[in-house]
CSV table of C-alpha atoms in Angstrom, one decimal:
chain,number,residue,atom,x,y,z
A,1,UNK,CA,105.2,10.7,142.7
A,2,UNK,CA,101.7,10.6,141.4
A,3,UNK,CA,100.7,7.5,143.5
A,4,UNK,CA,102.1,9.0,146.7
A,5,UNK,CA,100.3,12.3,146.1
A,6,UNK,CA,97.0,10.5,145.4
A,7,UNK,CA,97.2,8.5,148.6
A,8,UNK,CA,98.1,11.6,150.6
A,9,UNK,CA,95.1,13.4,149.4
A,10,UNK,CA,92.8,10.5,150.0
A,11,UNK,CA,94.1,10.0,153.5
A,12,UNK,CA,93.7,13.8,154.3
A,13,UNK,CA,90.1,13.7,153.0
A,14,UNK,CA,89.3,10.7,155.1
A,15,UNK,CA,90.6,12.5,158.2
A,16,UNK,CA,88.4,15.5,157.4
A,17,UNK,CA,85.3,13.2,157.1
A,18,UNK,CA,86.1,11.4,160.3
A,19,UNK,CA,86.6,14.6,162.2
A,20,UNK,CA,83.3,16.0,161.0
A,21,UNK,CA,81.5,12.9,161.9
A,22,UNK,CA,82.8,13.0,165.4
A,23,UNK,CA,82.0,16.7,165.7
A,24,UNK,CA,78.6,16.0,164.2
A,25,UNK,CA,77.7,13.6,167.0
A,26,UNK,CA,78.3,16.5,169.5
A,27,UNK,CA,76.6,19.2,167.5
A,28,UNK,CA,73.6,17.0,166.7
A,29,UNK,CA,72.6,17.0,170.4
A,30,UNK,CA,72.6,20.8,170.6
A,31,UNK,CA,69.9,21.7,168.1
A,32,UNK,CA,68.3,20.9,164.8
A,33,UNK,CA,70.1,23.8,163.2
A,34,UNK,CA,73.6,22.4,164.1
A,35,UNK,CA,72.5,19.0,162.8
A,36,UNK,CA,71.6,20.5,159.4
A,37,UNK,CA,74.9,22.4,159.5
A,38,UNK,CA,76.8,19.2,160.2
A,39,UNK,CA,75.0,17.5,157.3
A,40,UNK,CA,76.0,20.3,154.9
A,41,UNK,CA,79.6,20.1,156.0
A,42,UNK,CA,79.7,16.3,155.5
A,43,UNK,CA,78.4,16.8,151.9
A,44,UNK,CA,81.1,19.4,151.3
A,45,UNK,CA,83.8,17.0,152.7
A,46,UNK,CA,82.5,14.3,150.4
A,47,UNK,CA,82.7,16.6,147.4
A,48,UNK,CA,86.3,17.5,148.4
A,49,UNK,CA,87.1,13.8,148.7
A,50,UNK,CA,85.9,13.2,145.1
A,51,UNK,CA,87.4,16.3,143.5
A,52,UNK,CA,90.9,16.6,145.1
A,53,UNK,CA,92.3,13.3,143.8
A,54,UNK,CA,91.4,14.3,140.2
A,55,UNK,CA,93.3,17.6,140.5
A,56,UNK,CA,96.2,15.9,142.3
A,57,UNK,CA,96.7,13.3,139.5
A,58,UNK,CA,98.3,15.8,137.1
A,59,UNK,CA,102.0,16.4,137.4
A,60,UNK,CA,104.2,19.1,135.9
A,61,UNK,CA,107.6,18.1,134.5
A,62,UNK,CA,110.6,20.3,133.9
A,63,UNK,CA,112.8,20.4,130.8
A,64,UNK,CA,115.5,22.9,129.7
A,65,UNK,CA,116.0,24.1,126.1
A,66,UNK,CA,119.6,24.5,125.1
A,67,UNK,CA,122.8,25.1,127.1
A,68,UNK,CA,125.9,27.3,126.7
A,69,UNK,CA,129.3,27.8,128.3
A,70,UNK,CA,130.4,31.0,130.1
A,71,UNK,CA,131.4,33.0,127.0
A,72,UNK,CA,128.4,31.7,125.0
A,73,UNK,CA,130.6,30.4,122.2
A,74,UNK,CA,129.8,26.8,122.8
A,75,UNK,CA,126.1,26.1,122.3
A,76,UNK,CA,124.3,22.8,123.0
A,77,UNK,CA,121.3,22.8,120.7
A,78,UNK,CA,119.2,20.2,122.6
A,79,UNK,CA,116.2,19.6,124.8
A,80,UNK,CA,117.5,18.5,128.2
A,81,UNK,CA,116.5,15.7,128.4
A,82,UNK,CA,115.2,14.9,124.9
A,83,UNK,CA,113.1,11.9,125.9
A,84,UNK,CA,110.5,11.7,128.7
A,85,UNK,CA,107.6,9.5,129.8
A,86,UNK,CA,104.6,11.2,131.4
A,87,UNK,CA,100.9,10.4,132.2
A,88,UNK,CA,97.8,11.7,130.3
A,89,UNK,CA,96.8,15.2,131.5
A,90,UNK,CA,100.3,15.9,132.8
A,91,UNK,CA,102.1,19.0,131.6
A,92,UNK,CA,105.7,19.9,130.7
A,93,UNK,CA,107.3,23.3,131.4
A,94,UNK,CA,110.3,24.2,129.3
A,95,UNK,CA,112.7,26.9,130.4
A,96,UNK,CA,115.2,28.8,128.2
A,97,UNK,CA,118.6,29.4,129.9
A,98,UNK,CA,120.7,30.5,126.9
A,99,UNK,CA,121.2,33.5,124.7
A,100,UNK,CA,120.6,31.5,121.6
A,101,UNK,CA,117.1,31.5,120.2
A,102,UNK,CA,114.9,28.4,120.4
A,103,UNK,CA,111.3,27.3,120.1
A,104,UNK,CA,109.3,24.5,121.6
A,105,UNK,CA,107.1,23.3,118.8
A,106,UNK,CA,104.7,20.4,118.3
A,107,UNK,CA,103.5,20.2,114.7
A,108,UNK,CA,100.1,18.7,113.7
A,109,UNK,CA,100.2,15.3,112.2
A,110,UNK,CA,101.4,15.6,108.5
A,111,UNK,CA,102.0,19.4,108.8
A,112,UNK,CA,104.7,20.9,106.6
A,113,UNK,CA,107.4,22.4,108.8
A,114,UNK,CA,107.2,26.2,108.9
A,115,UNK,CA,110.1,28.6,109.5
A,116,UNK,CA,110.6,30.1,113.0
A,117,UNK,CA,109.1,33.4,112.0
A,118,UNK,CA,105.9,31.8,110.6
A,119,UNK,CA,105.2,29.4,113.5
A,120,UNK,CA,101.8,27.8,113.8
A,121,UNK,CA,98.9,28.7,111.4
A,122,UNK,CA,96.6,31.1,113.2
A,123,UNK,CA,99.3,31.7,115.9
A,124,UNK,CA,99.8,35.1,117.4
A,125,UNK,CA,102.4,37.6,116.2
A,126,UNK,CA,105.3,38.1,115.9
A,127,UNK,CA,106.2,34.4,115.3
A,128,UNK,CA,103.0,32.3,115.2
A,129,UNK,CA,103.1,31.5,118.9
A,130,UNK,CA,100.2,29.8,120.7
A,131,UNK,CA,99.1,30.5,124.3
A,132,UNK,CA,101.0,29.2,127.3
A,133,UNK,CA,99.4,26.0,128.7
A,134,UNK,CA,98.1,25.0,125.2
A,135,UNK,CA,97.1,21.3,124.9
A,136,UNK,CA,98.6,19.0,122.2
A,137,UNK,CA,97.2,15.8,120.9
A,138,UNK,CA,98.5,15.8,117.3
A,139,UNK,CA,95.5,17.7,115.8
A,140,UNK,CA,96.7,21.3,116.0
A,141,UNK,CA,100.1,23.0,116.0
A,142,UNK,CA,101.5,24.3,119.4
A,143,UNK,CA,104.4,26.7,119.4
A,144,UNK,CA,106.2,28.7,122.1
A,145,UNK,CA,107.5,31.3,119.7
A,146,UNK,CA,111.1,32.4,119.7
A,147,UNK,CA,112.5,32.7,123.2
A,148,UNK,CA,115.9,33.2,124.9
A,149,UNK,CA,117.0,33.8,128.5
A,150,UNK,CA,116.5,37.5,128.0
A,151,UNK,CA,112.7,37.0,127.8
A,152,UNK,CA,112.7,35.4,131.2
A,153,UNK,CA,109.8,33.2,130.3
A,154,UNK,CA,108.8,29.5,130.4
A,155,UNK,CA,106.4,27.6,128.1
A,156,UNK,CA,104.0,24.9,129.3
A,157,UNK,CA,102.1,22.3,127.2
A,158,UNK,CA,99.4,20.0,128.5
A,159,UNK,CA,98.9,16.5,127.1
A,160,UNK,CA,95.2,15.4,127.1
A,161,UNK,CA,95.7,12.2,125.0
A,162,UNK,CA,98.0,9.2,125.1
A,163,UNK,CA,100.6,8.8,122.3
A,164,UNK,CA,104.2,9.5,121.3
A,165,UNK,CA,104.8,13.1,120.2
A,166,UNK,CA,107.8,14.7,118.5
A,167,UNK,CA,109.1,18.1,119.8
A,168,UNK,CA,111.1,20.3,117.4
A,169,UNK,CA,112.9,23.6,117.5
A,170,UNK,CA,112.0,25.7,114.5
A,171,UNK,CA,115.3,27.6,114.7
A,172,UNK,CA,117.4,24.4,114.5
A,173,UNK,CA,116.4,21.5,112.2
A,174,UNK,CA,118.4,18.8,114.0
A,175,UNK,CA,117.1,19.6,117.5
A,176,UNK,CA,114.3,17.2,118.3
A,177,UNK,CA,112.9,15.3,121.3
A,178,UNK,CA,110.1,12.8,122.1
A,179,UNK,CA,107.3,12.9,124.7
A,180,UNK,CA,105.7,9.5,125.6
A,181,UNK,CA,102.2,10.0,127.1
A,182,UNK,CA,100.9,6.9,128.9
A,183,UNK,CA,97.6,6.1,130.4
A,184,UNK,CA,97.1,6.4,134.2
A,185,UNK,CA,97.3,2.6,134.8
A,186,UNK,CA,100.8,2.4,133.3
A,187,UNK,CA,103.7,3.0,135.7
A,188,UNK,CA,106.2,5.6,134.7
A,189,UNK,CA,109.8,4.5,134.4
A,190,UNK,CA,111.4,7.6,135.9
A,191,UNK,CA,110.7,10.6,138.2
A,192,UNK,CA,111.9,14.2,137.8
A,193,UNK,CA,115.1,13.6,139.7
A,194,UNK,CA,116.2,11.0,137.0
A,195,UNK,CA,115.6,13.5,134.2
A,196,UNK,CA,117.5,16.2,136.1
A,197,UNK,CA,120.6,14.0,136.4
A,198,UNK,CA,120.3,13.0,132.7
A,199,UNK,CA,120.0,16.6,131.7
A,200,UNK,CA,123.2,17.5,133.7
A,201,UNK,CA,125.1,14.6,132.0
A,202,UNK,CA,123.9,15.4,128.5
A,203,UNK,CA,124.7,19.1,129.0
A,204,UNK,CA,128.3,18.4,130.1
A,205,UNK,CA,128.9,15.9,127.2
A,206,UNK,CA,127.6,18.2,124.5
A,207,UNK,CA,129.5,21.3,125.6
A,208,UNK,CA,132.6,19.1,125.9
A,209,UNK,CA,132.0,17.8,122.3
A,210,UNK,CA,131.9,21.4,121.1
A,211,UNK,CA,135.5,22.2,122.3
A,212,UNK,CA,137.4,20.3,119.6
A,213,UNK,CA,135.3,22.0,116.9
A,214,UNK,CA,136.6,25.4,118.1
A,215,UNK,CA,140.0,24.5,116.5
A,216,UNK,CA,138.6,23.7,113.1
A,217,UNK,CA,140.5,25.7,110.4
A,218,UNK,CA,140.4,25.5,106.6
A,219,UNK,CA,143.6,25.3,104.5
A,220,UNK,CA,144.3,28.6,102.8
A,221,UNK,CA,145.7,31.9,103.8
A,222,UNK,CA,142.5,33.9,103.2
A,223,UNK,CA,139.9,31.3,104.4
A,224,UNK,CA,137.6,31.7,107.5
A,225,UNK,CA,135.4,29.0,109.0
A,226,UNK,CA,132.0,30.4,109.9
A,227,UNK,CA,130.8,28.2,112.8
A,228,UNK,CA,131.6,24.5,113.5
A,229,UNK,CA,129.8,21.6,115.1
A,230,UNK,CA,128.5,18.1,115.0
A,231,UNK,CA,125.2,16.3,115.1
A,232,UNK,CA,124.6,13.6,117.7
A,233,UNK,CA,121.7,11.3,118.2
A,234,UNK,CA,119.9,9.5,121.0
A,235,UNK,CA,116.8,7.3,121.1
A,236,UNK,CA,114.8,10.5,121.8
A,237,UNK,CA,116.0,12.6,118.9
A,238,UNK,CA,118.9,14.5,117.5
A,239,UNK,CA,121.0,17.3,119.0
A,240,UNK,CA,123.9,19.5,118.0
A,241,UNK,CA,127.1,20.7,119.7
A,242,UNK,CA,128.0,24.0,118.0
A,243,UNK,CA,130.7,26.7,118.2
A,244,UNK,CA,129.2,30.1,117.3
A,245,UNK,CA,132.4,31.8,116.3
A,246,UNK,CA,134.4,32.8,113.2
A,247,UNK,CA,137.6,30.8,113.3
A,248,UNK,CA,140.5,33.2,112.5
A,249,UNK,CA,138.1,36.0,113.1
A,250,UNK,CA,140.9,38.6,112.4
A,251,UNK,CA,142.3,38.6,108.8
A,252,UNK,CA,145.0,40.9,107.6
A,253,UNK,CA,145.2,41.1,103.8
A,254,UNK,CA,146.2,43.6,101.0
A,255,UNK,CA,143.9,45.5,98.8
A,256,UNK,CA,142.7,43.5,95.8
A,257,UNK,CA,142.7,40.2,97.7
A,258,UNK,CA,139.7,37.9,98.4
A,259,UNK,CA,138.6,36.3,101.6
A,260,UNK,CA,136.4,33.2,101.5
A,261,UNK,CA,134.1,32.1,104.3
A,262,UNK,CA,132.9,28.5,104.5
A,263,UNK,CA,131.2,26.5,107.2
A,264,UNK,CA,132.0,23.4,109.3
A,265,UNK,CA,128.5,23.7,110.9
A,266,UNK,CA,126.3,20.6,110.3
A,267,UNK,CA,123.0,22.3,110.7
A,268,UNK,CA,123.0,25.9,112.0
A,269,UNK,CA,123.0,28.8,109.5
A,270,UNK,CA,125.3,31.8,109.7
A,271,UNK,CA,125.8,35.0,107.8
A,272,UNK,CA,128.7,37.3,106.9
A,273,UNK,CA,127.2,40.8,107.1
A,274,UNK,CA,129.0,44.1,106.7
A,275,UNK,CA,127.1,47.2,107.9
A,276,UNK,CA,123.5,47.3,109.2
A,277,UNK,CA,121.7,43.9,109.3
A,278,UNK,CA,118.5,43.3,107.3
A,279,UNK,CA,115.3,42.8,109.2
A,280,UNK,CA,114.3,39.3,110.3
A,281,UNK,CA,112.1,38.6,107.2
A,282,UNK,CA,114.9,39.4,104.8
A,283,UNK,CA,117.9,37.6,106.3
A,284,UNK,CA,117.8,34.4,104.3
A,285,UNK,CA,118.7,35.8,100.8
A,286,UNK,CA,121.8,37.8,100.0
A,287,UNK,CA,121.8,41.5,99.4
A,288,UNK,CA,121.4,42.7,95.8
A,289,UNK,CA,125.1,43.5,95.4
A,290,UNK,CA,126.1,39.8,95.9
A,291,UNK,CA,126.7,37.7,92.7
A,292,UNK,CA,127.2,34.0,92.2
A,293,UNK,CA,130.5,32.5,90.9
A,294,UNK,CA,130.6,29.6,88.5
A,295,UNK,CA,131.1,27.1,91.4
A,296,UNK,CA,128.0,28.3,93.2
A,297,UNK,CA,129.8,30.4,95.8
A,298,UNK,CA,128.4,33.9,96.5
A,299,UNK,CA,130.7,36.8,95.9
A,300,UNK,CA,130.7,40.5,96.7
A,301,UNK,CA,133.1,43.5,96.2
A,302,UNK,CA,133.8,46.1,98.9
A,303,UNK,CA,135.8,49.3,98.4
A,304,UNK,CA,135.1,51.0,101.7
A,305,UNK,CA,134.4,50.0,105.3
A,306,UNK,CA,131.1,51.8,104.9
A,307,UNK,CA,129.8,49.4,102.2
A,308,UNK,CA,126.8,47.3,103.1
A,309,UNK,CA,127.0,43.6,102.1
A,310,UNK,CA,124.9,40.7,103.4
A,311,UNK,CA,125.9,37.1,102.4
A,312,UNK,CA,122.5,35.6,103.2
A,313,UNK,CA,122.4,32.2,105.0
A,314,UNK,CA,125.5,30.1,104.7
A,315,UNK,CA,124.7,26.5,105.6
A,316,UNK,CA,124.9,22.9,104.6
A,317,UNK,CA,122.3,21.5,102.2
A,318,UNK,CA,119.7,19.6,104.2
A,319,UNK,CA,119.7,15.9,104.4
A,320,UNK,CA,117.2,14.2,102.0
A,321,UNK,CA,114.4,11.8,103.2
A,322,UNK,CA,112.9,8.8,101.4
A,323,UNK,CA,109.6,9.8,99.7
A,324,UNK,CA,110.5,13.5,99.3
A,325,UNK,CA,112.1,15.3,96.4
A,326,UNK,CA,115.8,15.8,96.7
A,327,UNK,CA,116.8,19.2,97.9
A,328,UNK,CA,118.5,21.3,95.2
A,329,UNK,CA,122.1,22.4,95.9
A,330,UNK,CA,121.3,26.1,96.5
A,331,UNK,CA,118.0,25.9,98.4
A,332,UNK,CA,117.9,29.4,99.9
A,333,UNK,CA,121.5,29.1,100.9
A,334,UNK,CA,125.1,28.5,99.8
A,335,UNK,CA,128.1,26.9,101.5
A,336,UNK,CA,130.7,29.5,100.5
A,337,UNK,CA,130.9,33.3,100.5
A,338,UNK,CA,133.7,35.4,99.0
A,339,UNK,CA,134.5,39.1,99.4
A,340,UNK,CA,137.1,40.9,97.4
A,341,UNK,CA,138.4,44.1,99.1
A,342,UNK,CA,139.5,46.8,96.6
A,343,UNK,CA,140.2,49.5,99.1
A,344,UNK,CA,142.2,49.7,102.4
A,345,UNK,CA,140.5,50.0,105.8
A,346,UNK,CA,139.1,48.1,108.7
A,347,UNK,CA,136.1,46.1,107.7
A,348,UNK,CA,134.0,44.8,110.6
A,349,UNK,CA,131.4,42.1,110.1
A,350,UNK,CA,129.1,39.8,112.0
A,351,UNK,CA,126.7,36.9,111.8
A,352,UNK,CA,123.3,38.5,112.3
A,353,UNK,CA,121.9,35.3,113.8
A,354,UNK,CA,124.6,35.0,116.5
A,355,UNK,CA,126.3,38.3,117.0
A,356,UNK,CA,124.7,38.5,120.5
A,357,UNK,CA,126.8,35.4,121.3
A,358,UNK,CA,130.0,37.1,120.2
A,359,UNK,CA,130.1,35.8,116.6
A,360,UNK,CA,131.9,38.8,115.0
A,361,UNK,CA,135.0,39.4,112.9
A,362,UNK,CA,137.2,41.9,111.2
A,363,UNK,CA,139.2,42.1,107.9
A,364,UNK,CA,142.1,44.5,108.0
A,365,UNK,CA,143.0,45.6,104.5
A,366,UNK,CA,146.4,47.1,103.9
A,367,UNK,CA,147.3,49.1,100.8
């Protein structure tokens, strides 16, 4: 694509110069003024010849962030595709077609991973985002900020240096990709049409992988599974097929009984929230009326549907890496949440992270 465009520009510029030379022979016989005018035009044509190929060498590539099915329950947490080869000075534009939140983030070499609300140091509010068309070469963090299809935006990054760069989504730890930036003399292995086909295939496979997870159920009369999914890997990075739903989202119990929520989600956090949700900066920890049982599960008591209870993040403990300290069992999260209902009523709850996807439930408590 780059070579064809370069030759087209060179050929066009050559035609311009040849045309001006021919016209110049005619004009030169008319007057000294037209001769000087011709000379000026030739210089301009030469300048165009030199400058146009430089501008024409830079390509813009297209990648999608995430995918979902029609009811938004099945989410593919992935860059589509998650590996791409480009040339130096090329740019990539990411689009955001889902209701689930994502970021496109390049961290500086050795930078500690921030959360999605912090983003890049020195970035703009509300989430540490950096300007569209930022350049990345491993020296400074670049971040799109939190985006969904409701924002109607894209995010473009320019690559002024060769190298292999990792892309991450700050909202999903196991959502990564790789950008290989090559020098101009190195042929690229694929064009945009290849990546479009690859993205279509990966999207279909991941959404299909999520379907079996929608039937995950825990043993136990009063147990609810809060989200399910699995992590997959490619040479370009990792991706997750997730189901953003409460399995058995309607529970009918009697007063005095306890419901337990656990998770079959390998990476994505969820919450069990009764009443108004806390603001974004206070969603990770539980509300003050939540205690901890001896086995590490969080526990709350509700006597009325008007009670406000927030579980905090329910998620798996992160995987450990060689050279880093082992993550403690309850690092800002737990894997189980229990609620004992002492009074009858209809108790509606939601996951504050994914209620816009339809992740809501209800506990009907009979006397």
